[in-house]
Amino acid sequence: MTTTALETKNKPGVVYIKPSRGWVSLRLKDLWEYRELIYFLTWRDIKVRYKQSVLGILWAVINPFMSMVVYTIFFGTLAKIPSDGVPYPIFSYTALLPWILFSSALSVASRSMVSSGNMISKVYFPRMIVPLASVMSSVVDFFIAFIILIGMMFFYKITPTIAILWLPLLILLALISALGVGFWFSALMVRYRDVGYLMPFVTELWKFVTPVVYPASMIPEKWRLLYALNPMTGVVEGFRYALLGTTQSISLPMILVSSGIAILVLISGLFYFRRMEKQFADMI
Amino acid sequence: MSNLALRVEDIGKQYNIFKESQYTTLREKIVEVVKSPVKTLLNPTGSQKFWALRNVSFSLEHGQVLGVIGKNGAGKSTLLKILSRVVEPTEGEAEIHGRVGSLLEVGTGFHPELTGRENIFLNGAILGMKKTEIEKKFDEIVAFSEIDNFIDTPVKRYSSGMYMRLAFAVSAHLEPEILVVDEVLAVGDAEFQRKCLGKMSDVASEGRTVIFVSHNMSAIQRLTNECIILDKGKMVLRARTPEAVDYYLTNDFSASGERKYHSTEIPASAHPFKPVAVRVKNNANVTTDNLLSVEPVTIEVEYELATDVTGLRVGIYLMTSRGEYVLTSFDTDAPEKFQAFGVRKAGHYVSRCTIPADTLNEGRFVIGINASSYMVKRYFADERAINFNVNATGAPGMQWVEVRQGPLRPRLDWRIEEVH
C-alpha cells in the first residue's frame, strides 16, 4: 500500500481522518446534515425541562415577574429611575424578557459541552450542535413569559405599532449574541473548569451594562454608539421600541452596531470552538 | 476501485499525562503565566506526553470482520475512537469508504426522564440515524428489546436489564456500512449477551464490515475471522483469529495482572495500612490477567503496616464485570487464623488465597480489596482493584458453543442412572 491513494482527496462517500492544525474550516455543511440531531437535542432539553418539574412553566414566568416587582419597587419607585415615559413595571418587564432569554441561553450553552461530556466522548457528530441546541431550547421559556407581557400591554392600554415587525429580528439578535458568547464560554469551560464559577458574575455585570433597569437615554448621546457595542443594548432597547414605541433610547446606528458586534462574536466564537473541538473528547 | 472499506496509515495518538488533575483552571493558568512566562510558553500544558497509539497501519475490505485484541491500555479504545472520529489522531491518516456506525457504548444520550419511545428516537439520532429510518425500524427495535408494554414509561423506571436491552436494540438496528464495536457485550446478563452475540454474528454474516474490540476471547473467536493485536500502542500482529488468540494468550501480553498502588492514591485515612499491590497469578505462578477456568487462580494482596493493628482483616471481593458479587473472603476467616493474628505487627505482608480450579465461568471478573478491623475501622478499600479474564478452554460443556449462565462453572459430579 502506498500513500498515493490518500492524495486523491474528496471522493464522495469517503471520510478522511487526519490531524488538523491551527484554524480549521467551520464545516457548516455538516451542521445541515445533522439537522435532525439539532432538532432532537432541542426537543429533549425542552421535554426534560418541563417534565422534571410541574412548576416548569411557572418558573419561566416567576423569574421575570419577580424581578420586575423588585426592580419596580427599588429602581422605579425608590430610586426614581426614569423610564422613557412608560410605566416602570412594563418598562422593566419588556427588557427582562430578552435579557433573561439571553442570559439563560448563555448559561445553558456554556455548560452544555461539559454536561454532554459522555456523549461527546462516545459518538461523533458536529460538536457545535450541543451549544446550538441548548440555546434553541431556551426560547420556550421566553414565549411563556411573553404571554404575561401581552396581558400587561392590555392592562396599560399600550397598542403596539408597526414597529412590532422588528421583534423576530431582535429575538434572533439576542439568540445570536447568546450563541456567539456561548461558543466561546463552552469551549473555554472544557479547558478551564472554573469558568463555570465566573459565569454568574459575568452575567450579573453584563446585566448592569445593559439598559434593563434604566433606559439607554440616560447615557449621554455622544457615548450611545460606544454603549451599543454591547449587543444586548440594541436588543433590549429595540424590544422597547418595537413593543412600547419608545424612541428616545434607540437609533438605527445603535442597532447596526449591536448587530455587527453580535455577528462578529458569533463568527469568532465558531472559529474558536472549531479550533478547540479536536481536544474536547480528550479533555472531557 | 477495489473493495476497500478502510485504510489506516501510520496512525498515532499522543496524550498528555497531566501532572495533577486533568483540568486546569483559569486561575491556575493565570498564576502560572505570571510566575514563569517562559516556561509556560515552551511547554504550555506543563505535562508529559505519551503515545497511546503509534505507527498503526492496516486496511480492511468490505465484508471483513476484524477483531482487535490487547490488554488494557494497549490502545484498542484509542484506535476505535479515532476510527469513529470521536478523537483526532496526532499523526497519520485514515480513509473510510462508507458510513461508519460506532458502538463505543450502548444507550449514549439516553435520558432517564424520557420514555422508551422518546429515547429510541433520541439515541437513534445521536447514532446518526435519520428520523424516517428510525420510524421504519421502530417496531423491530421494540420487538428486539422485549419491552413493548413499557415503551411509554420513562426509562428511569426500567430494570437495568430492560434498559440495556433497549439501548442495545437501538444500536443493533443501526445499519452502517462499517460498524465499529467496543466491548458493549461485556455488560448485561448471560441471556442478554447471548442475544447480542447472536445479533452481532447476523451483522457479520450479512457481509457488513465490522471492527470488534473485546477482552472476551470466545466472542472474538465466534465473530471474527481475522485479528490484530495491539500492545503498548503498537500493532504486533495481524493474523487469522485462531492464530492471533493463541499468540495473545500464550505470549503473555496480558501480564498486567498486577495493580500497584502509588503513594498518591492512598488516602491519609488508610494509615497505618499501606497497600502495595494486588496480583492475580496463574497455575505457573505467573502474574497475568488471562486465566483458564480449569486452573487455580491465586490472588495476592501485598501491603505494609506502619504500626501494629488489632483485629485486622485483609480480604477480597470477587465480582462479575457487571458488578454482581460472587464472593467475599478475608484472610482471617478461619478461626485459628483469627486467633493467631489477633494483633498484626508492623511490617511488610502478603495475604494470598487461591480460588480452586474449575470454579469460575468464562468472562471478566473484578477483584476489590478491603482492609478493616471489624466494627472499628475500615482502613482501605478499593472496590475495583484489578480485573482478569477467564477463558473456558477445557471447561465442562465446551462441546456446546453457548454462553453458560452464571459466574461459576464447577465440574459437578453428575450421575446418570436408569430408573427401573
XYZ file of C-alpha atoms in Angstrom:
704
model
C 0.000 0.000 0.000
C 1.293 3.415 -0.876
C 0.217 6.787 0.286
C -0.716 7.894 -3.210
C -4.261 6.693 -2.839
C -4.620 9.121 0.024
C -3.677 12.006 -2.213
C -6.761 11.708 -4.353
C -8.964 13.626 -1.982
C -12.623 14.220 -1.573
C -14.238 11.339 -3.315
C -17.900 11.267 -2.375
C -18.764 8.906 0.458
C -15.207 8.685 1.655
C -14.272 10.070 5.037
C -10.706 11.186 5.543
C -9.323 11.279 9.026
C -6.168 13.192 9.707
C -4.827 15.632 12.232
C -5.952 19.206 11.770
C -3.667 22.075 12.509
C -4.472 25.545 13.780
C -7.592 27.232 12.485
C -9.906 24.940 10.625
C -12.902 25.374 8.384
C -16.273 25.620 10.048
C -17.856 22.752 8.100
C -21.304 24.285 8.315
C -22.479 21.741 5.771
C -22.083 19.023 8.411
C -24.411 21.011 10.576
C -27.065 20.829 7.890
C -26.569 17.119 7.523
C -27.149 16.635 11.221
C -30.139 18.983 11.377
C -32.323 16.213 12.755
C -29.991 15.793 15.688
C -30.252 19.522 16.416
C -33.988 19.092 16.456
C -33.886 16.023 18.719
C -31.490 17.530 21.229
C -33.518 20.740 21.422
C -36.654 18.696 21.832
C -35.006 16.609 24.555
C -33.928 19.674 26.523
C -37.387 21.189 26.303
C -39.146 17.973 27.165
C -36.920 17.248 30.129
C -37.168 20.755 31.490
C -40.952 20.739 31.584
C -41.220 17.117 32.602
C -38.990 17.255 35.631
C -40.917 19.919 37.480
C -44.602 20.540 37.421
C -43.553 24.096 38.107
C -41.565 24.175 34.850
C -43.959 26.530 33.141
C -44.445 28.578 36.276
C -40.697 29.058 36.692
C -40.482 30.588 33.260
C -42.879 33.279 34.476
C -41.794 33.672 38.101
C -38.250 34.744 37.288
C -39.045 37.767 35.090
C -42.165 38.623 37.039
C -40.498 38.737 40.457
C -37.525 40.607 39.035
C -39.950 43.140 37.634
C -41.655 43.565 41.008
C -38.339 44.065 42.811
C -36.974 46.443 40.178
C -40.193 48.441 40.179
C -40.027 48.883 43.940
C -36.332 49.700 44.211
C -35.315 51.261 40.939
C -38.646 52.626 39.755
C -40.343 53.854 42.938
C -37.496 54.414 45.417
C -34.589 55.402 43.169
C -36.950 57.066 40.706
C -35.054 55.947 37.651
C -36.723 57.406 34.531
C -38.445 55.005 32.160
C -38.800 56.825 28.856
C -42.374 57.807 29.593
C -43.860 54.325 30.006
C -44.920 52.827 33.356
C -41.856 51.353 35.066
C -43.257 47.810 35.507
C -43.798 47.267 31.797
C -40.640 49.206 31.016
C -38.541 46.744 33.011
C -40.530 43.633 32.068
C -40.098 44.333 28.364
C -36.344 44.481 28.931
C -36.254 41.478 31.231
C -37.761 39.196 28.588
C -34.896 39.413 26.074
C -32.364 39.730 28.889
C -33.466 36.508 30.561
C -33.646 34.824 27.164
C -30.059 35.861 26.559
C -28.675 35.081 29.994
C -30.349 31.705 30.387
C -29.426 30.679 26.847
C -25.868 31.761 27.550
C -25.709 29.865 30.794
C -27.038 26.565 29.401
C -24.911 26.895 26.288
C -21.769 27.495 28.329
C -22.339 24.433 30.450
C -23.540 22.316 27.549
C -20.226 20.864 26.395
C -19.192 19.770 29.857
C -22.612 18.343 30.684
C -22.777 16.388 27.424
C -19.309 15.024 28.056
C -20.366 11.418 27.919
C -21.970 11.770 24.523
C -19.034 13.695 23.151
C -16.541 11.061 24.192
C -18.560 8.240 22.624
C -20.140 9.373 19.382
C -19.088 11.603 16.536
C -21.334 14.441 15.436
C -20.579 18.091 14.762
C -19.922 19.403 18.254
C -21.431 22.798 17.511
C -24.818 21.144 17.734
C -24.574 20.927 21.501
C -24.467 24.652 22.359
C -26.781 25.374 19.448
C -29.488 23.018 20.680
C -29.273 24.333 24.222
C -29.713 27.920 23.037
C -32.732 26.945 20.987
C -34.369 25.183 23.899
C -34.283 28.416 25.928
C -36.749 30.035 23.547
C -39.702 28.199 25.072
C -39.342 29.963 28.434
C -39.260 33.231 26.574
C -42.549 32.645 24.814
C -44.234 31.545 28.017
C -43.095 34.716 29.772
C -44.207 36.720 26.751
C -47.835 35.879 27.492
C -47.577 37.932 30.689
C -46.294 40.838 28.648
C -49.320 40.726 26.385
C -51.501 40.871 29.492
C -49.543 43.836 30.794
C -49.917 45.668 27.478
C -53.674 45.300 27.726
C -53.555 46.474 31.326
C -51.541 49.589 30.490
C -53.500 50.063 27.257
C -50.406 50.100 25.079
C -51.116 49.372 21.423
C -48.117 48.103 19.504
C -47.224 49.953 16.329
C -45.963 48.636 13.026
C -42.544 48.601 14.744
C -43.534 45.245 16.234
C -42.365 43.698 12.980
C -38.839 44.186 14.255
C -39.451 41.698 17.034
C -38.439 38.451 15.277
C -35.179 40.032 14.179
C -34.485 41.275 17.685
C -35.142 37.825 19.139
C -32.758 36.423 16.583
C -30.176 39.024 17.569
C -30.490 38.006 21.234
C -30.024 34.365 20.267
C -27.050 35.124 18.030
C -25.430 37.033 20.882
C -26.050 34.194 23.335
C -24.798 31.638 20.837
C -21.634 33.586 19.993
C -20.671 34.117 23.617
C -21.880 30.586 24.378
C -19.475 29.108 21.825
C -16.602 30.945 23.468
C -17.535 30.010 27.004
C -18.489 26.391 26.331
C -15.136 25.752 24.662
C -13.297 27.586 27.418
C -15.136 25.653 30.085
C -13.974 22.322 28.722
C -10.473 23.561 29.214
C -10.826 25.652 32.337
C -13.490 24.344 34.660
C -13.515 27.427 36.846
C -15.049 29.418 34.007
C -18.262 27.939 35.391
C -17.830 29.899 38.605
C -17.124 33.011 36.622
C -20.344 32.821 34.621
C -22.899 34.153 37.140
C -20.565 37.017 37.870
C -20.133 37.847 34.193
C -23.882 37.780 33.508
C -24.597 39.890 36.589
C -22.166 42.594 35.473
C -23.405 42.336 31.928
C -26.948 42.996 33.081
C -25.899 46.336 34.510
C -24.133 47.479 31.377
C -27.348 46.626 29.513
C -30.277 49.044 29.792
C -32.515 46.665 31.729
C -33.304 48.679 34.848
C -32.615 52.070 33.296
C -33.150 53.498 29.791
C -30.283 53.975 27.341
C -31.413 57.589 27.128
C -29.641 58.116 30.478
C -26.359 57.606 28.641
C -25.055 60.865 27.099
C -25.831 60.994 23.407
C -22.182 61.006 22.268
C -21.485 57.737 24.096
C -24.504 55.882 22.780
C -22.779 54.193 19.865
C -19.993 53.032 22.131
C -22.642 51.807 24.528
C -24.231 49.856 21.683
C -21.069 47.778 21.380
C -22.841 45.636 23.927
C -25.138 43.746 21.561
C -27.765 43.393 24.277
C -28.148 47.189 24.320
C -29.532 47.049 20.813
C -31.725 44.062 21.654
C -33.235 45.475 24.839
C -33.890 48.993 23.587
C -35.050 47.506 20.299
C -37.618 45.482 22.238
C -38.921 48.597 23.978
C -39.153 50.374 20.673
C -40.905 47.503 18.958
C -43.413 46.845 21.723
C -43.823 50.058 23.696
C -42.953 52.542 20.980
C -40.248 54.350 22.958
C -37.939 56.230 20.615
C -35.680 58.225 22.963
C -33.250 55.386 23.614
C -32.718 53.745 20.282
C -31.474 54.616 16.826
C -30.797 52.627 13.714
C -26.998 53.100 14.004
C -27.164 51.634 17.514
C -28.996 48.563 16.220
C -26.468 48.207 13.429
C -23.508 48.453 15.796
C -25.071 45.901 18.147
C -25.830 43.531 15.288
C -22.362 43.914 13.836
C -20.754 43.041 17.157
C -23.100 40.109 17.722
C -22.217 38.647 14.331
C -18.530 39.244 14.937
C -18.723 37.442 18.297
C -20.627 34.581 16.684
C -18.106 34.105 13.892
C -15.102 34.363 16.187
C -16.825 32.037 18.641
C -17.455 29.494 15.896
C -13.826 29.542 14.818
C -12.515 29.329 18.361
C -14.918 26.470 19.088
C -13.835 24.575 15.988
C -10.210 25.113 16.848
C -10.692 23.695 20.336
C -13.050 20.969 19.161
C -10.424 18.338 18.484
C -9.351 18.451 22.101
C -12.822 18.111 23.577
C -13.007 14.336 23.633
C -9.523 14.176 25.149
C -10.345 16.568 27.942
C -13.859 15.694 28.940
C -11.942 0.818 -7.458
C -11.284 -2.104 -5.204
C -13.435 -3.300 -2.403
C -11.535 -1.244 0.120
C -13.565 -0.370 3.214
C -10.978 1.267 5.304
C -7.332 2.064 5.296
C -5.264 3.275 8.204
C -1.799 4.661 7.604
C 0.685 5.272 10.396
C -1.971 6.453 12.781
C -0.689 7.783 16.081
C -2.276 9.440 19.054
C -0.410 11.311 21.707
C -1.864 12.115 25.078
C -0.687 14.378 27.827
C -0.172 12.943 31.232
C -1.260 15.792 33.397
C 0.732 16.496 36.466
C -2.162 16.625 38.842
C -5.733 16.906 37.809
C -6.812 16.608 34.238
C -8.410 20.008 34.137
C -6.598 23.209 34.561
C -8.383 26.152 35.980
C -8.190 29.612 34.560
C -6.951 30.822 37.931
C -4.036 28.347 37.900
C -3.261 29.224 34.339
C -3.040 32.929 35.135
C -0.845 32.283 38.175
C 1.372 30.024 36.067
C 1.812 32.561 33.283
C 2.592 35.318 35.735
C 5.061 33.203 37.708
C 7.067 31.733 34.888
C 6.118 33.125 31.491
C 8.990 31.498 29.601
C 8.430 28.001 30.881
C 4.713 28.222 30.236
C 5.281 29.328 26.679
C 7.677 26.490 25.948
C 5.550 23.791 27.485
C 2.064 25.177 27.708
C 0.428 22.253 29.451
C 3.312 21.501 31.785
C 2.769 17.824 31.266
C 4.478 14.759 29.979
C 3.372 13.190 26.754
C 2.975 9.595 25.797
C 1.838 7.772 22.716
C -1.319 5.771 23.254
C -1.073 4.525 19.703
C 1.670 4.798 17.150
C 2.551 3.635 13.646
C -0.533 1.547 13.246
C -1.371 0.718 9.638
C -3.809 -1.757 8.209
C -6.533 -1.973 5.655
C -9.790 -3.788 5.548
C -12.060 -4.833 2.725
C -15.823 -4.666 2.723
C -17.371 -7.695 4.352
C -14.410 -8.482 6.581
C -14.813 -8.831 10.322
C -11.709 -7.767 12.168
C -11.051 -8.330 15.860
C -8.821 -6.042 17.871
C -7.257 -7.574 20.940
C -4.794 -6.346 23.507
C -4.593 -5.786 27.206
C -5.855 -2.694 28.983
C -4.030 0.394 27.806
C -2.810 -1.238 24.602
C -4.554 1.409 22.532
C -7.635 -0.513 21.418
C -10.123 2.076 22.531
C -7.990 4.864 21.164
C -7.990 3.187 17.774
C -11.753 2.811 17.834
C -12.205 6.393 18.901
C -10.074 7.613 16.040
C -11.966 5.496 13.528
C -15.289 6.720 14.848
C -13.992 10.315 14.691
C -14.509 10.956 18.369
C -10.876 11.944 18.751
C -8.435 13.208 16.191
C -5.189 11.391 15.542
C -1.964 13.244 16.304
C -0.334 11.888 13.196
C -1.098 9.646 10.259
C -4.167 9.368 8.087
C -7.103 7.128 7.560
C -9.701 6.845 4.864
C -13.054 5.236 5.331
C -15.269 4.237 2.446
C -18.821 4.333 3.645
C -20.868 5.330 6.619
C -19.353 4.393 9.965
C -21.523 3.485 12.905
C -19.717 3.284 16.168
C -20.876 1.497 19.248
C -18.411 2.550 21.874
C -21.202 2.295 24.376
C -24.883 1.465 24.223
C -27.506 3.955 25.253
C -25.442 7.068 24.628
C -27.555 10.107 25.361
C -30.390 8.138 26.959
C -32.241 10.402 29.294
C -33.839 8.811 32.372
C -36.817 11.160 32.309
C -37.775 10.323 28.758
C -39.840 7.309 27.771
C -38.554 4.305 25.904
C -40.145 5.571 22.713
C -38.578 9.011 23.065
C -35.191 7.569 23.867
C -35.267 5.361 20.786
C -35.606 8.440 18.609
C -33.071 10.454 20.555
C -30.472 7.701 20.708
C -31.046 6.820 17.067
C -30.463 10.432 16.050
C -27.292 10.613 18.137
C -26.018 7.475 16.447
C -26.645 9.139 13.097
C -29.922 7.565 12.023
C -32.458 9.599 10.106
C -35.893 10.042 11.575
C -37.552 8.146 8.742
C -35.089 5.318 9.225
C -35.912 5.095 12.930
C -39.628 5.163 12.200
C -39.215 2.325 9.751
C -37.329 0.168 12.222
C -39.227 1.234 15.293
C -41.353 -1.901 15.615
C -38.370 -4.120 15.043
C -36.401 -2.310 17.757
C -39.244 -2.632 20.234
C -39.668 -6.311 19.426
C -35.966 -6.983 19.831
C -35.820 -5.223 23.165
C -38.888 -7.092 24.518
C -40.152 -4.072 26.399
C -43.331 -3.426 24.394
C -45.577 -2.786 27.412
C -43.177 -0.271 28.844
C -42.457 1.653 25.696
C -44.199 4.759 27.045
C -42.707 4.532 30.533
C -39.759 6.758 31.460
C -36.615 4.661 31.285
C -35.697 5.587 34.857
C -38.354 3.075 35.922
C -36.780 0.306 33.846
C -34.803 -2.507 35.389
C -31.166 -2.452 34.369
C -31.813 -5.438 32.110
C -34.628 -3.693 30.263
C -32.556 -0.572 29.932
C -29.647 -2.478 28.425
C -31.889 -4.402 26.068
C -33.487 -1.252 24.751
C -30.161 0.501 24.421
C -28.630 -2.385 22.555
C -31.712 -2.787 20.376
C -31.333 0.729 19.010
C -27.629 0.253 18.385
C -28.152 -3.116 16.785
C -30.520 -1.642 14.225
C -28.054 0.915 13.077
C -27.123 -0.162 9.590
C -23.911 1.487 8.578
C -21.596 0.012 6.005
C -18.842 -0.171 8.604
C -19.581 -0.983 12.193
C -17.105 -0.240 14.960
C -17.908 -2.033 18.212
C -16.275 -1.717 21.603
C -16.940 -4.083 24.452
C -20.635 -3.458 24.607
C -21.071 -7.143 25.145
C -19.256 -7.052 28.445
C -22.415 -5.827 30.101
C -25.753 -7.396 30.767
C -26.694 -10.864 31.854
C -25.789 -14.049 30.042
C -29.093 -14.200 28.203
C -28.601 -10.661 27.001
C -25.014 -11.351 25.990
C -26.169 -14.355 24.026
C -28.692 -12.214 22.220
C -26.114 -9.524 21.482
C -23.641 -12.057 20.189
C -26.354 -13.560 18.002
C -27.192 -10.153 16.556
C -23.529 -9.403 16.050
C -22.952 -12.595 14.138
C -26.016 -11.815 11.984
C -24.454 -8.474 11.195
C -21.163 -10.114 10.378
C -22.737 -12.761 8.172
C -24.742 -10.149 6.254
C -21.461 -9.089 4.751
C -21.121 -5.901 6.769
C -17.643 -4.693 7.659
C -17.109 -4.907 11.393
C -14.264 -3.926 13.681
C -14.758 -5.562 17.015
C -12.807 -4.983 20.200
C -13.161 -7.374 23.060
C -11.475 -8.957 26.018
C -13.714 -11.907 25.579
C -11.700 -14.390 23.575
C -14.631 -16.670 22.945
C -16.644 -13.789 21.484
C -13.668 -12.879 19.320
C -13.402 -16.453 18.141
C -17.065 -16.689 17.361
C -17.369 -13.425 15.480
C -14.160 -12.593 13.714
C -12.044 -14.309 11.144
C -9.010 -12.076 11.458
C -7.466 -10.135 14.322
C -4.865 -7.543 15.051
C -3.052 -7.497 18.349
C -2.072 -4.214 19.935
C 0.481 -3.890 22.671
C 1.601 -0.615 24.227
C 0.157 1.306 21.309
C 1.905 -0.735 18.645
C 0.447 -3.276 16.331
C 2.322 -6.502 16.942
C 0.464 -8.989 14.802
C -2.223 -9.393 12.224
C -3.301 -12.952 11.695
C -6.241 -15.269 11.343
C -8.250 -15.361 14.554
C -7.285 -18.768 15.985
C -3.640 -17.972 15.479
C -3.951 -14.476 16.938
C -5.875 -15.611 20.002
C -3.348 -18.335 20.625
C -0.496 -15.883 20.278
C -2.196 -13.438 22.586
C -2.971 -15.947 25.300
C 0.390 -17.660 25.265
C 2.684 -14.692 24.800
C 1.589 -13.087 27.971
C 0.718 -9.735 26.555
C -1.687 -9.844 29.360
C 0.884 -9.837 32.129
C -0.783 -6.812 33.564
C -2.499 -8.880 36.251
C -0.981 -6.542 38.766
C -2.220 -3.357 40.326
C 0.392 -1.281 42.112
C -0.588 1.474 44.465
C 1.154 4.744 44.143
C 1.513 6.735 47.343
C -0.679 9.493 45.912
C -3.578 7.066 45.516
C -3.679 6.107 49.154
C -5.858 8.321 51.310
C -4.428 9.575 54.580
C -7.224 7.785 56.403
C -5.731 4.421 55.418
C -2.891 4.826 57.896
C -1.345 2.589 59.225
C -2.374 0.307 56.351
C -0.490 0.932 53.137
C -1.452 -1.167 50.119
C 1.470 -2.039 47.852
C -0.033 -4.201 45.134
C -2.734 -6.663 44.173
C -1.817 -9.518 41.867
C -3.541 -12.309 40.040
C -1.427 -15.373 39.307
C -1.993 -18.469 37.282
C -1.103 -22.068 37.963
C 2.530 -21.470 36.971
C 2.798 -18.595 39.458
C 2.962 -16.083 36.627
C 1.227 -12.742 37.106
C -1.393 -12.449 34.387
C -4.890 -11.232 33.726
C -5.828 -14.110 31.480
C -6.573 -17.347 33.206
C -8.163 -20.617 32.399
C -11.281 -21.855 34.074
C -9.526 -25.201 34.600
C -6.602 -23.791 36.576
C -6.454 -22.418 40.112
C -6.394 -18.619 40.439
C -4.165 -17.119 43.082
C -4.859 -13.648 44.391
C -2.268 -11.754 46.369
C -2.611 -8.570 48.357
C 0.700 -7.014 49.334
C 0.736 -4.300 51.974
C 2.704 -2.638 54.723
C 1.647 -1.851 58.245
C 3.225 1.211 59.785
C 2.123 0.233 63.294
C 0.662 -2.833 64.974
C -3.021 -3.287 64.142
C -5.541 -5.125 66.298
C -8.121 -7.324 64.613
C -7.008 -6.527 61.076
C -8.572 -8.497 58.280
C -7.479 -8.140 54.700
C -9.804 -9.546 52.125
C -11.119 -9.637 48.639
C -14.416 -9.247 46.895
C -14.859 -11.136 43.688
C -17.366 -9.606 41.320
C -18.512 -10.191 37.793
C -17.867 -7.388 35.344
C -21.485 -6.378 35.849
C -20.680 -5.784 39.474
C -22.541 -8.749 40.975
C -20.781 -10.165 43.975
C -19.563 -13.702 43.575
C -17.894 -13.965 46.955
C -16.246 -12.104 49.812
C -13.375 -13.613 51.733
C -10.952 -12.423 54.429
C -7.535 -13.719 55.391
C -8.587 -14.286 58.996
C -11.861 -16.051 58.190
C -10.567 -19.303 59.640
C -10.943 -19.200 63.482
C -7.364 -20.362 64.043
C -6.032 -17.576 61.792
C -8.237 -15.114 63.635
C -6.658 -16.299 66.911
C -3.118 -16.288 65.592
C -3.354 -12.794 64.074
C -5.224 -11.015 66.872
C -2.661 -8.275 66.636
C -0.754 -7.918 63.401
C 2.711 -6.467 63.970
C 4.043 -3.599 61.910
C 5.802 -4.929 58.841
C 5.527 -5.917 55.201
C 2.972 -8.629 54.342
C 1.384 -10.594 51.570
C -2.063 -12.112 52.088
C -2.649 -14.771 49.480
C -5.541 -17.045 48.627
C -6.366 -19.477 45.865
C -9.642 -19.980 44.085
C -9.641 -23.669 43.189
C -9.517 -24.875 39.615
C -12.868 -25.484 37.915
C -14.646 -22.734 39.793
C -15.134 -19.728 37.556
C -17.056 -19.493 34.327
C -15.620 -17.705 31.330
C -15.833 -13.932 31.401
C -14.385 -10.989 33.124
C -14.065 -10.731 36.866
C -13.225 -7.850 39.118
C -11.415 -8.057 42.412
C -11.931 -5.498 45.103
C -9.850 -5.359 48.255
C -10.738 -4.335 51.737
C -8.626 -3.908 54.877
C -10.513 -3.300 58.061
C -10.871 -4.090 61.732
C -14.404 -5.328 62.254
C -16.626 -2.675 63.851
C -13.564 -0.486 64.457
C -12.298 0.984 61.264
C -12.173 0.430 57.576
C -8.621 1.352 56.674
C -8.675 0.897 52.966
C -10.999 -0.338 50.291
C -10.702 -0.440 46.542
C -13.844 -1.849 45.009
C -12.250 -2.331 41.640
C -8.632 -3.040 42.298
C -7.947 -5.307 39.368
C -9.722 -7.381 36.791
C -8.978 -10.558 34.924
C -10.451 -12.729 32.243
C -11.259 -16.357 32.477
C -11.125 -18.480 29.366
C -13.284 -21.569 29.307
C -10.994 -23.749 27.203
C -11.158 -27.262 28.644
C -14.014 -26.438 30.980
C -17.031 -28.741 31.221
C -19.631 -28.384 28.499
C -17.379 -26.853 25.854
C -18.750 -29.199 23.227
C -21.677 -26.779 23.063
C -20.841 -23.326 21.800
C -23.229 -21.417 24.004
C -22.752 -18.884 26.734
C -23.180 -20.584 30.078
C -25.304 -18.643 32.540
C -23.867 -17.658 35.895
C -20.410 -16.745 37.121
C -19.411 -20.255 38.193
C -18.517 -23.278 36.123
C -17.672 -26.085 38.531
C -17.098 -29.625 37.323
C -20.042 -31.213 39.073
C -20.209 -34.887 39.682
C -23.165 -35.892 37.536
C -24.504 -39.405 37.595
C -26.903 -40.723 35.086
C -28.879 -43.682 36.305
C -31.561 -45.540 34.593
C -34.596 -45.934 36.814
C -36.449 -49.214 36.579
